[in-house]
PDB file of C-alpha atoms in Angstrom:
ATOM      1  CA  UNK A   1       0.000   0.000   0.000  1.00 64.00           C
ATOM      2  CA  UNK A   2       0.652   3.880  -0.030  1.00 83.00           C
ATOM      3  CA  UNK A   3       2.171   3.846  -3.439  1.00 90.00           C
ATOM      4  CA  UNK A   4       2.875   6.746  -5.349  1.00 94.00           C
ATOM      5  CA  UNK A   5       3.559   7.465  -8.899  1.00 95.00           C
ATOM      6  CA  UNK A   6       5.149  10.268 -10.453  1.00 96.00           C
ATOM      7  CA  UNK A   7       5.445  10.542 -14.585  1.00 96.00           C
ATOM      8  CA  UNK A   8       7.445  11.141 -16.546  1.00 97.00           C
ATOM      9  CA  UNK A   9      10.751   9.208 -14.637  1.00 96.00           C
ATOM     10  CA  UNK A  10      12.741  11.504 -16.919  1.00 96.00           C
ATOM     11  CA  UNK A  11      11.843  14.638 -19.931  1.00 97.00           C
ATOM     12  CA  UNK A  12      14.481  16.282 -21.780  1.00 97.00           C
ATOM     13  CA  UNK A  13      13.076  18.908 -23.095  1.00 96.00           C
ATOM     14  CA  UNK A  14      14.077  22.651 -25.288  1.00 97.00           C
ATOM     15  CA  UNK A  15      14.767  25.510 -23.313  1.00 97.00           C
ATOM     16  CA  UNK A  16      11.271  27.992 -23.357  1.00 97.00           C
ATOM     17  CA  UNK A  17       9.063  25.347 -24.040  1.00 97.00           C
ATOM     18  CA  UNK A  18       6.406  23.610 -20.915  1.00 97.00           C
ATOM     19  CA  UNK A  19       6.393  20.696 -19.214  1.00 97.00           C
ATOM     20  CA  UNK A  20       4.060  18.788 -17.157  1.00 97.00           C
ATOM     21  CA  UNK A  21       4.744  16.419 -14.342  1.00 97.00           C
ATOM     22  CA  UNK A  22       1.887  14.198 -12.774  1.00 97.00           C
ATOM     23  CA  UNK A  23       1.755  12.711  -9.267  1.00 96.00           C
ATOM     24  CA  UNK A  24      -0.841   9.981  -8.295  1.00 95.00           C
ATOM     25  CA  UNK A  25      -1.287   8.405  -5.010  1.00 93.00           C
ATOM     26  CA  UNK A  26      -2.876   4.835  -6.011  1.00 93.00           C
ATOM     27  CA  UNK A  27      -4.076   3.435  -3.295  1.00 90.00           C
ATOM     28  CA  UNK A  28      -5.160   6.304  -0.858  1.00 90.00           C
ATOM     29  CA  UNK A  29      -6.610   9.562  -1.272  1.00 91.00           C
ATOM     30  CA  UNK A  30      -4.414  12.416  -0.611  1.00 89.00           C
ATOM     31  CA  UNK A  31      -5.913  15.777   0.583  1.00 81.00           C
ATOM     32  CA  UNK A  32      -2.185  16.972   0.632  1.00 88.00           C
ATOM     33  CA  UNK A  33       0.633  16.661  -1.827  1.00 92.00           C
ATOM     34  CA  UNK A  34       3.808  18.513  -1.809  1.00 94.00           C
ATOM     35  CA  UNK A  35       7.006  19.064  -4.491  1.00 96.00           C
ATOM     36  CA  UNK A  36      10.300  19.043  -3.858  1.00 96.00           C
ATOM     37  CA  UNK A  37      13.552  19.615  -6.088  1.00 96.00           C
ATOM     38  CA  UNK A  38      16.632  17.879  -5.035  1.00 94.00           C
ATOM     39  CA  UNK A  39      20.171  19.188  -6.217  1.00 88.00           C
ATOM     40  CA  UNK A  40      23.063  16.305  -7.019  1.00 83.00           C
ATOM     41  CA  UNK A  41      23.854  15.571  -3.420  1.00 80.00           C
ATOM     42  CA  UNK A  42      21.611  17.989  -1.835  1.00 85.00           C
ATOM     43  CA  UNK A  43      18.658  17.546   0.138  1.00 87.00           C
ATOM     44  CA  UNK A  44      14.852  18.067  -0.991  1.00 92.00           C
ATOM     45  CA  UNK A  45      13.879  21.695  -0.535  1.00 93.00           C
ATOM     46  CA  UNK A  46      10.359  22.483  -0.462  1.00 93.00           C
ATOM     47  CA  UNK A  47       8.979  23.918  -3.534  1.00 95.00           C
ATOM     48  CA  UNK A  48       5.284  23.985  -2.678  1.00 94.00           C
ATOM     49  CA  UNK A  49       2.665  22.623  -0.568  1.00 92.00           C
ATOM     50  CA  UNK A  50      -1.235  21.770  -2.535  1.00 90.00           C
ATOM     51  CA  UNK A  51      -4.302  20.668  -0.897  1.00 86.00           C
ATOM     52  CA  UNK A  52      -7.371  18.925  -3.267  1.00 83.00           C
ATOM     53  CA  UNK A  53      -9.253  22.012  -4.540  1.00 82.00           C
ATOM     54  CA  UNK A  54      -7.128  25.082  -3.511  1.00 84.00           C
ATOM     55  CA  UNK A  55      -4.384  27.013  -4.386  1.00 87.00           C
ATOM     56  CA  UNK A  56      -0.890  25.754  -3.757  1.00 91.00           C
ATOM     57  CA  UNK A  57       1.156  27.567  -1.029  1.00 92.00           C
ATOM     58  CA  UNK A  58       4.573  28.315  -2.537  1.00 95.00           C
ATOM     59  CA  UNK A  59       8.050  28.736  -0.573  1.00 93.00           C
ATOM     60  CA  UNK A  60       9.461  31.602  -0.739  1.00 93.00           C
ATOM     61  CA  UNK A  61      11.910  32.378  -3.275  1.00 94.00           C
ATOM     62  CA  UNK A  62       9.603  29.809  -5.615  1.00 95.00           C
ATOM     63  CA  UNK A  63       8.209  31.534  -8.617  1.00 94.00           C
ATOM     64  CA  UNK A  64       4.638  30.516  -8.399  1.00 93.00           C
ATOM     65  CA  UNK A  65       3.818  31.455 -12.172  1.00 94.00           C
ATOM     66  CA  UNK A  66       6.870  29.690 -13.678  1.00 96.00           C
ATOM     67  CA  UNK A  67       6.266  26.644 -11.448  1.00 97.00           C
ATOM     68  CA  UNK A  68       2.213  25.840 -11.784  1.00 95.00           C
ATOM     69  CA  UNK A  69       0.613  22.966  -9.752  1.00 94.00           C
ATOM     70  CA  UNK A  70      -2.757  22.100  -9.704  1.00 90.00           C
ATOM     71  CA  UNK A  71      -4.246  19.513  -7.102  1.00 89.00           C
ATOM     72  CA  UNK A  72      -7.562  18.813  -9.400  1.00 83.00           C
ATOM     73  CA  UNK A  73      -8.503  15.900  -7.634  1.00 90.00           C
ATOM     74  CA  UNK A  74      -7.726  13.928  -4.002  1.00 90.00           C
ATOM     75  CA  UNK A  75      -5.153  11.155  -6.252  1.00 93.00           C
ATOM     76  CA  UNK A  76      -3.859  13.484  -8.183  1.00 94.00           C
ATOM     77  CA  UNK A  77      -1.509  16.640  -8.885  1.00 94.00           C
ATOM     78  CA  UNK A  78       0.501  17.819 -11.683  1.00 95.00           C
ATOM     79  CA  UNK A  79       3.655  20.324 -11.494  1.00 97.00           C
ATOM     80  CA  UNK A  80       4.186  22.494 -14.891  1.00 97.00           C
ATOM     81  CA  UNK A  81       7.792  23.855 -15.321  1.00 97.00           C
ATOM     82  CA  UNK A  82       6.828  26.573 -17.640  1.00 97.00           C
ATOM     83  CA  UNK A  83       8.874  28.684 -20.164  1.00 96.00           C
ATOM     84  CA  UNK A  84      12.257  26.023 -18.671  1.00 96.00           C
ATOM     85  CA  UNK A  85      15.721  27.178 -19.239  1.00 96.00           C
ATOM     86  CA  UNK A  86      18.728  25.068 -18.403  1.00 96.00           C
ATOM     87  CA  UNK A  87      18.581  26.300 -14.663  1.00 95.00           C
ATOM     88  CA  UNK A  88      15.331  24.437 -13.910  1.00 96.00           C
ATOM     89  CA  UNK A  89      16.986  21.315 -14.666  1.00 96.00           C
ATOM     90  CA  UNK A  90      17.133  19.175 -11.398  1.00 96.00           C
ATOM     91  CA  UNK A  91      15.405  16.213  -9.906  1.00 96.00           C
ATOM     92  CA  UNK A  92      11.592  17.104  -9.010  1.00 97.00           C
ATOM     93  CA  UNK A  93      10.185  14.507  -6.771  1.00 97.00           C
ATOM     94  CA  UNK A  94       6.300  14.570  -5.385  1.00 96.00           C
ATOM     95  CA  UNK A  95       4.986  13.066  -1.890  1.00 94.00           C
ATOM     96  CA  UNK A  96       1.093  12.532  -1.132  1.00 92.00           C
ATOM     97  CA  UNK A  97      -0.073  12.260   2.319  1.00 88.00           C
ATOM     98  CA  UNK A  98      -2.964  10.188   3.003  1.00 86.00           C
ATOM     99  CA  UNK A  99      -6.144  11.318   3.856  1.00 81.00           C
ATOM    100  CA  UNK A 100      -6.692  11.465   7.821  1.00 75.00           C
ATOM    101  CA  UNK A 101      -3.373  11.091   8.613  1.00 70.00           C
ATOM    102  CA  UNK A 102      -1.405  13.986   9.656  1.00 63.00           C
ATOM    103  CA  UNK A 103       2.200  12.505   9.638  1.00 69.00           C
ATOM    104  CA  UNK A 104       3.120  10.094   6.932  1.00 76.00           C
ATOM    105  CA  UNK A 105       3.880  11.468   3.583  1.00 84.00           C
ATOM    106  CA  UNK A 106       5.250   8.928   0.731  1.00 91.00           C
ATOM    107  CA  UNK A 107       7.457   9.729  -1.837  1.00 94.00           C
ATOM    108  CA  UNK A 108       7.056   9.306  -6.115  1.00 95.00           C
ATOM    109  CA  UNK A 109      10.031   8.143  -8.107  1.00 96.00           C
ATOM    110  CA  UNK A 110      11.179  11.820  -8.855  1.00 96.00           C
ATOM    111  CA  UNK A 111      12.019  13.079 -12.515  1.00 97.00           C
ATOM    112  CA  UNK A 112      14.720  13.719 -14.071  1.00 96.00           C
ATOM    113  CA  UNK A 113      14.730  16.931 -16.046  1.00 97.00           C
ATOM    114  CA  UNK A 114      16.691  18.321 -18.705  1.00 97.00           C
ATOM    115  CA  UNK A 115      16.312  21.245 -20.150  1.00 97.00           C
ATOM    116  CA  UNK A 116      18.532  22.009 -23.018  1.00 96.00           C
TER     117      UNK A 116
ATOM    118  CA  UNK B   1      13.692  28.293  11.797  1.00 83.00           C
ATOM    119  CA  UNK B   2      13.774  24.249  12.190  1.00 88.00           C
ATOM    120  CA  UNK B   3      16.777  22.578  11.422  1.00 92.00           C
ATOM    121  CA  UNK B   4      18.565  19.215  10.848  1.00 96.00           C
ATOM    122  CA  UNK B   5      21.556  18.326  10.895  1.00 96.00           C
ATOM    123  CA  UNK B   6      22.851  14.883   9.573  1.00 97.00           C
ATOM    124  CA  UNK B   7      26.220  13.549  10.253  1.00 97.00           C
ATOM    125  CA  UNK B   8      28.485  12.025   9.061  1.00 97.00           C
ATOM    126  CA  UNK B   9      27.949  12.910   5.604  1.00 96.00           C
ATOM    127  CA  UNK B  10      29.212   9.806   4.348  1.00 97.00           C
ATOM    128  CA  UNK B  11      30.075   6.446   5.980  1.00 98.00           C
ATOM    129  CA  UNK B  12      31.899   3.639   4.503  1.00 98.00           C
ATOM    130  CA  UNK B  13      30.985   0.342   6.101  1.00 97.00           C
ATOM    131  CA  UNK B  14      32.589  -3.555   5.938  1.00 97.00           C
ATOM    132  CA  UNK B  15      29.653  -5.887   5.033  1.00 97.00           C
ATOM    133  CA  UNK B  16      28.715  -7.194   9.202  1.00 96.00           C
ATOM    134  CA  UNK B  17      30.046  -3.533  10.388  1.00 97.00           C
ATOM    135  CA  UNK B  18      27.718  -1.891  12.524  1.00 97.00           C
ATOM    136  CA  UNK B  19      27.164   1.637  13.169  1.00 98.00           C
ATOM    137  CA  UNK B  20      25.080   4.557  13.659  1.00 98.00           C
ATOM    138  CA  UNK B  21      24.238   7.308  11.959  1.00 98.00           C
ATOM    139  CA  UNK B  22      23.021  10.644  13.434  1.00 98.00           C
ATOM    140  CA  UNK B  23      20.658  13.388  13.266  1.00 98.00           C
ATOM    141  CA  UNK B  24      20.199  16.125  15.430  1.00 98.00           C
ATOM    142  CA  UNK B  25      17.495  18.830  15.357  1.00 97.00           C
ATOM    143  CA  UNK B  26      16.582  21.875  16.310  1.00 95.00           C
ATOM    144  CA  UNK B  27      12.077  22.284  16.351  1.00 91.00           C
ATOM    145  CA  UNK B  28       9.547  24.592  18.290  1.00 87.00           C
ATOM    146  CA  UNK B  29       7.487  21.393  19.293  1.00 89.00           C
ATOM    147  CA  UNK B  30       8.377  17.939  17.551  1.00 91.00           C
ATOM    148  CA  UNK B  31       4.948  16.710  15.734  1.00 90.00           C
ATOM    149  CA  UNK B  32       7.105  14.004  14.180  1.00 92.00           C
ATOM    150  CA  UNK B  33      11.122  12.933  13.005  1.00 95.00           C
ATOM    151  CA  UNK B  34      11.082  10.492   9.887  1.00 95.00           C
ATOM    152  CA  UNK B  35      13.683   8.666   8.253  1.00 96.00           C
ATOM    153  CA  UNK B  36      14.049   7.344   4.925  1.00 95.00           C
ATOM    154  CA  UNK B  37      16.258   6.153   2.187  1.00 96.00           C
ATOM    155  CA  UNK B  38      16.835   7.146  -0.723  1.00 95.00           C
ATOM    156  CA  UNK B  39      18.839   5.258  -4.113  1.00 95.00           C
ATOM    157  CA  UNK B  40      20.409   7.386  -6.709  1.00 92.00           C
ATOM    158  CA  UNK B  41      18.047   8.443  -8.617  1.00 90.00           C
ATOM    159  CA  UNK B  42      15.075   7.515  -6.970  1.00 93.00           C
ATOM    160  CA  UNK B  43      12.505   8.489  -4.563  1.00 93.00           C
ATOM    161  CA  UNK B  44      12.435   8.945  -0.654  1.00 94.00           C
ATOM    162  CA  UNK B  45      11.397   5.493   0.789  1.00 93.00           C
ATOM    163  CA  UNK B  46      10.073   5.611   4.072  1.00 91.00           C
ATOM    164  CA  UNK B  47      11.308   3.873   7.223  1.00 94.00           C
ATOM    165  CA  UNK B  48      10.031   5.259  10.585  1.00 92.00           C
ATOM    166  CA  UNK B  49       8.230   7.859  12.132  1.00 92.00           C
ATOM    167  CA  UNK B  50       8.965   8.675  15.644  1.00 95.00           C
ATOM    168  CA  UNK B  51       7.169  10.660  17.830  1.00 93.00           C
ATOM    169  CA  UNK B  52       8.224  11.404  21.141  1.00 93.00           C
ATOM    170  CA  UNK B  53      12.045  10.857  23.038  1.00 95.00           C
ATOM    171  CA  UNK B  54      12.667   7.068  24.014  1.00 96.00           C
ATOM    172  CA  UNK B  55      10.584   5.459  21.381  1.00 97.00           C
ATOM    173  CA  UNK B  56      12.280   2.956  19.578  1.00 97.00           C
ATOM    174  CA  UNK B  57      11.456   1.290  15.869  1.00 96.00           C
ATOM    175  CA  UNK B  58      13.461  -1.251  14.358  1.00 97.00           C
ATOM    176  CA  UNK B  59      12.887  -2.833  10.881  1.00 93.00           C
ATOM    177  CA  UNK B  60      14.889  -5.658   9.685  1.00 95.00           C
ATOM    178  CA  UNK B  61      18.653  -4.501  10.271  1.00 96.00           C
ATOM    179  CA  UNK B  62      17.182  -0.859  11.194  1.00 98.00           C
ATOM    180  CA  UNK B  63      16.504   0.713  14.743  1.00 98.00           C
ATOM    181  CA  UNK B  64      15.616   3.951  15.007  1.00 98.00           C
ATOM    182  CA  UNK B  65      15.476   6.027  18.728  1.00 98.00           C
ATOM    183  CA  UNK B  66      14.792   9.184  19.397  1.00 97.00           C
ATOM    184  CA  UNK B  67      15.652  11.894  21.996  1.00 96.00           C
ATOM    185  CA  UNK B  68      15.134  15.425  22.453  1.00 94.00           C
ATOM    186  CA  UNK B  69      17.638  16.751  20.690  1.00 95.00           C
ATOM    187  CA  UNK B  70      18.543  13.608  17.907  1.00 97.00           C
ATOM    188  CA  UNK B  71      17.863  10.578  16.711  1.00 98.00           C
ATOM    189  CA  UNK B  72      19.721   7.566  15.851  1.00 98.00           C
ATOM    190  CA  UNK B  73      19.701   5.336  12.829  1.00 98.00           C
ATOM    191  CA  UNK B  74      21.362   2.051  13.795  1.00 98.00           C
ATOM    192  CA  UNK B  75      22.412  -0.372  11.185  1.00 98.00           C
ATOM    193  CA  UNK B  76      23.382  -3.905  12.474  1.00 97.00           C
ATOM    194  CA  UNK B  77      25.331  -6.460  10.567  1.00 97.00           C
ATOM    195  CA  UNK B  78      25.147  -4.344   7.399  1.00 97.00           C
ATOM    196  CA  UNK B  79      24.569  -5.791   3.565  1.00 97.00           C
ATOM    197  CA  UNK B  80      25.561  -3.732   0.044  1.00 97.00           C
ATOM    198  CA  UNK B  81      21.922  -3.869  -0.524  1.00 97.00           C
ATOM    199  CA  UNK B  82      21.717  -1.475   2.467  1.00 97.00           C
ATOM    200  CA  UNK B  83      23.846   0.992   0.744  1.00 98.00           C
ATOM    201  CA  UNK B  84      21.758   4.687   0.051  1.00 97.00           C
ATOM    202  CA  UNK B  85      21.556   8.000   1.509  1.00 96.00           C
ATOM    203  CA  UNK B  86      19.363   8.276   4.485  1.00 97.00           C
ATOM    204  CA  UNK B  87      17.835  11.176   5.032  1.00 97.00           C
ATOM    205  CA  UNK B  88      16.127  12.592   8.433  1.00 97.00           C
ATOM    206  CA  UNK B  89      13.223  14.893   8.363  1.00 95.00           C
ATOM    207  CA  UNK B  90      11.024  16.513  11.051  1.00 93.00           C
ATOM    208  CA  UNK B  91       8.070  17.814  10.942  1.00 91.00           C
ATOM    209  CA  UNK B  92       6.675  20.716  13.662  1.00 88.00           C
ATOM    210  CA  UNK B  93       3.359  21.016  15.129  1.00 85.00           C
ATOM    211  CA  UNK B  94       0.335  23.292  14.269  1.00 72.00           C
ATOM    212  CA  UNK B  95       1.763  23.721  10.527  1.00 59.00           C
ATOM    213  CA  UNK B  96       0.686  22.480   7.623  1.00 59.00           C
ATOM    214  CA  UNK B  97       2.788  19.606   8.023  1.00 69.00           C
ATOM    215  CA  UNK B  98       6.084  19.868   5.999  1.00 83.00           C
ATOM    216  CA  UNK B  99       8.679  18.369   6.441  1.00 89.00           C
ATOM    217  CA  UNK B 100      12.659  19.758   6.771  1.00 91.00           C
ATOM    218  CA  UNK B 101      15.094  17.391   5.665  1.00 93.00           C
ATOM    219  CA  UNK B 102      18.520  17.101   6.347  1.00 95.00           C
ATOM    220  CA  UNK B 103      21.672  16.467   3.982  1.00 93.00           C
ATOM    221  CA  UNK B 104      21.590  13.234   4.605  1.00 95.00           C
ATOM    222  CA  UNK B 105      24.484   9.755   5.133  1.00 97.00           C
ATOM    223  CA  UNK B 106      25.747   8.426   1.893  1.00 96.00           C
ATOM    224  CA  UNK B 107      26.053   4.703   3.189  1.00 98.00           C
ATOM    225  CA  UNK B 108      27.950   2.372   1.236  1.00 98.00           C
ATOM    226  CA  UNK B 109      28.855  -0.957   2.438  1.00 98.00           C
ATOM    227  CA  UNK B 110      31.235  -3.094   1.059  1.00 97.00           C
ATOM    228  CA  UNK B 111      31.490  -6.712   0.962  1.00 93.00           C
TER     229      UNK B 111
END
């Protein structure tokens, strides 16, 4: 149980051009998701936190119109990288907390992305 | 601000070499402190959650404890397959429930 998948596992993609990243818990409902990005031997850091039906809360220093996330629905969220240049690239990885718990939070995969 | 603080940053291990690894914090009011591990290229896995000083959670060749101030990861009789980065993360109480990572222990264990 609590499994969580993130897609794609990897996108190259051109620099000024969008791309979407999904996140779906698939077998729990998650009121709460979060995203992190994760530097080559660097911890996460907190991008932004989304709850089903409301607008994301964004850390600071996170550019809430070039990094879009929508939590449409209670298994899933999707992160948009929009307009990417080279310096997005990094490691975005998505965690879903179940629904009624107030602790636990499990992780996607992560993907890879490349902007070039 | 919370913070964590994992140490050492890496740790090189003889297959059957136990150890510990560390991680100390610094919260206004512990909700929770997690650990996980994480492969190259993958996602955080989760371990434990602990929630209050003295608890104790072991998992196969894991046990984690917890005091005020840090928590333990103890590895027993080690195997390569246990080689990762573990990370330690806590989370405060009243928020909306992030969680603050630290660096994390590149573990590598060698046979």
């Amino acid at each position: 149980g609590a499994v969580v998948s993130q897609h794609p596992s990897w996108v190259i993609c051109k620099s000024g051009t969008s791309v979407k990243i999904e996140c779906r818990s698939l077998d729990f409902q998650a009121t709460t998701m979060f995203w992190y990005r994760q530097f080559p031997k660097q911890s996460l850091m907190l991008m932004a936190t989304s709850n089903e039906g409301s607008k994301a809360t964004y850390e600071q220093g996170v550019e809430k119109d070039k990094f879009l996330i929508n939590h449409a629905s209670l298994t899933l969220s999707t992160l948009t990288v929009t307009s990417a240049h080279p310096e997005d690239s990094s490691f975005y990885i998505c965690s879903a907390r179940p629904l009624g718990t107030g602790t636990e939070a499990f992780f996607g995969q992560g993907t890879r992305l490349t902007v070039v | 601000e919370d913070q964590v603080t994992q140490s050492p940053e890496a740790l090189r291990l003889q297959e059957g070499e136990s150890s510990s690894l560390n991680c100390s914090y610094t919260v206004s009011g512990l909700r929770g402190l997690f650990w996980y591990r994480q492969d190259p290229g993958k996602g955080p896995e989760f371990l434990f959650t602990l929630y209050s000083a003295g608890e104790e959670k072991e998992k196969e060749r894991l046990k984690a404890t917890l005091t005020k101030k840090e928590s333990f990861l103890h590895i027993t009789a080690p195997k390569p397959e246990d080689s990762a980065t573990y990370l330690c993360a806590v989370q405060r109480t009243g928020t909306a429930s992030k969680l603050t990572f630290g660096t994390g222990t590149r573990l590598q264990v060698t046979l």
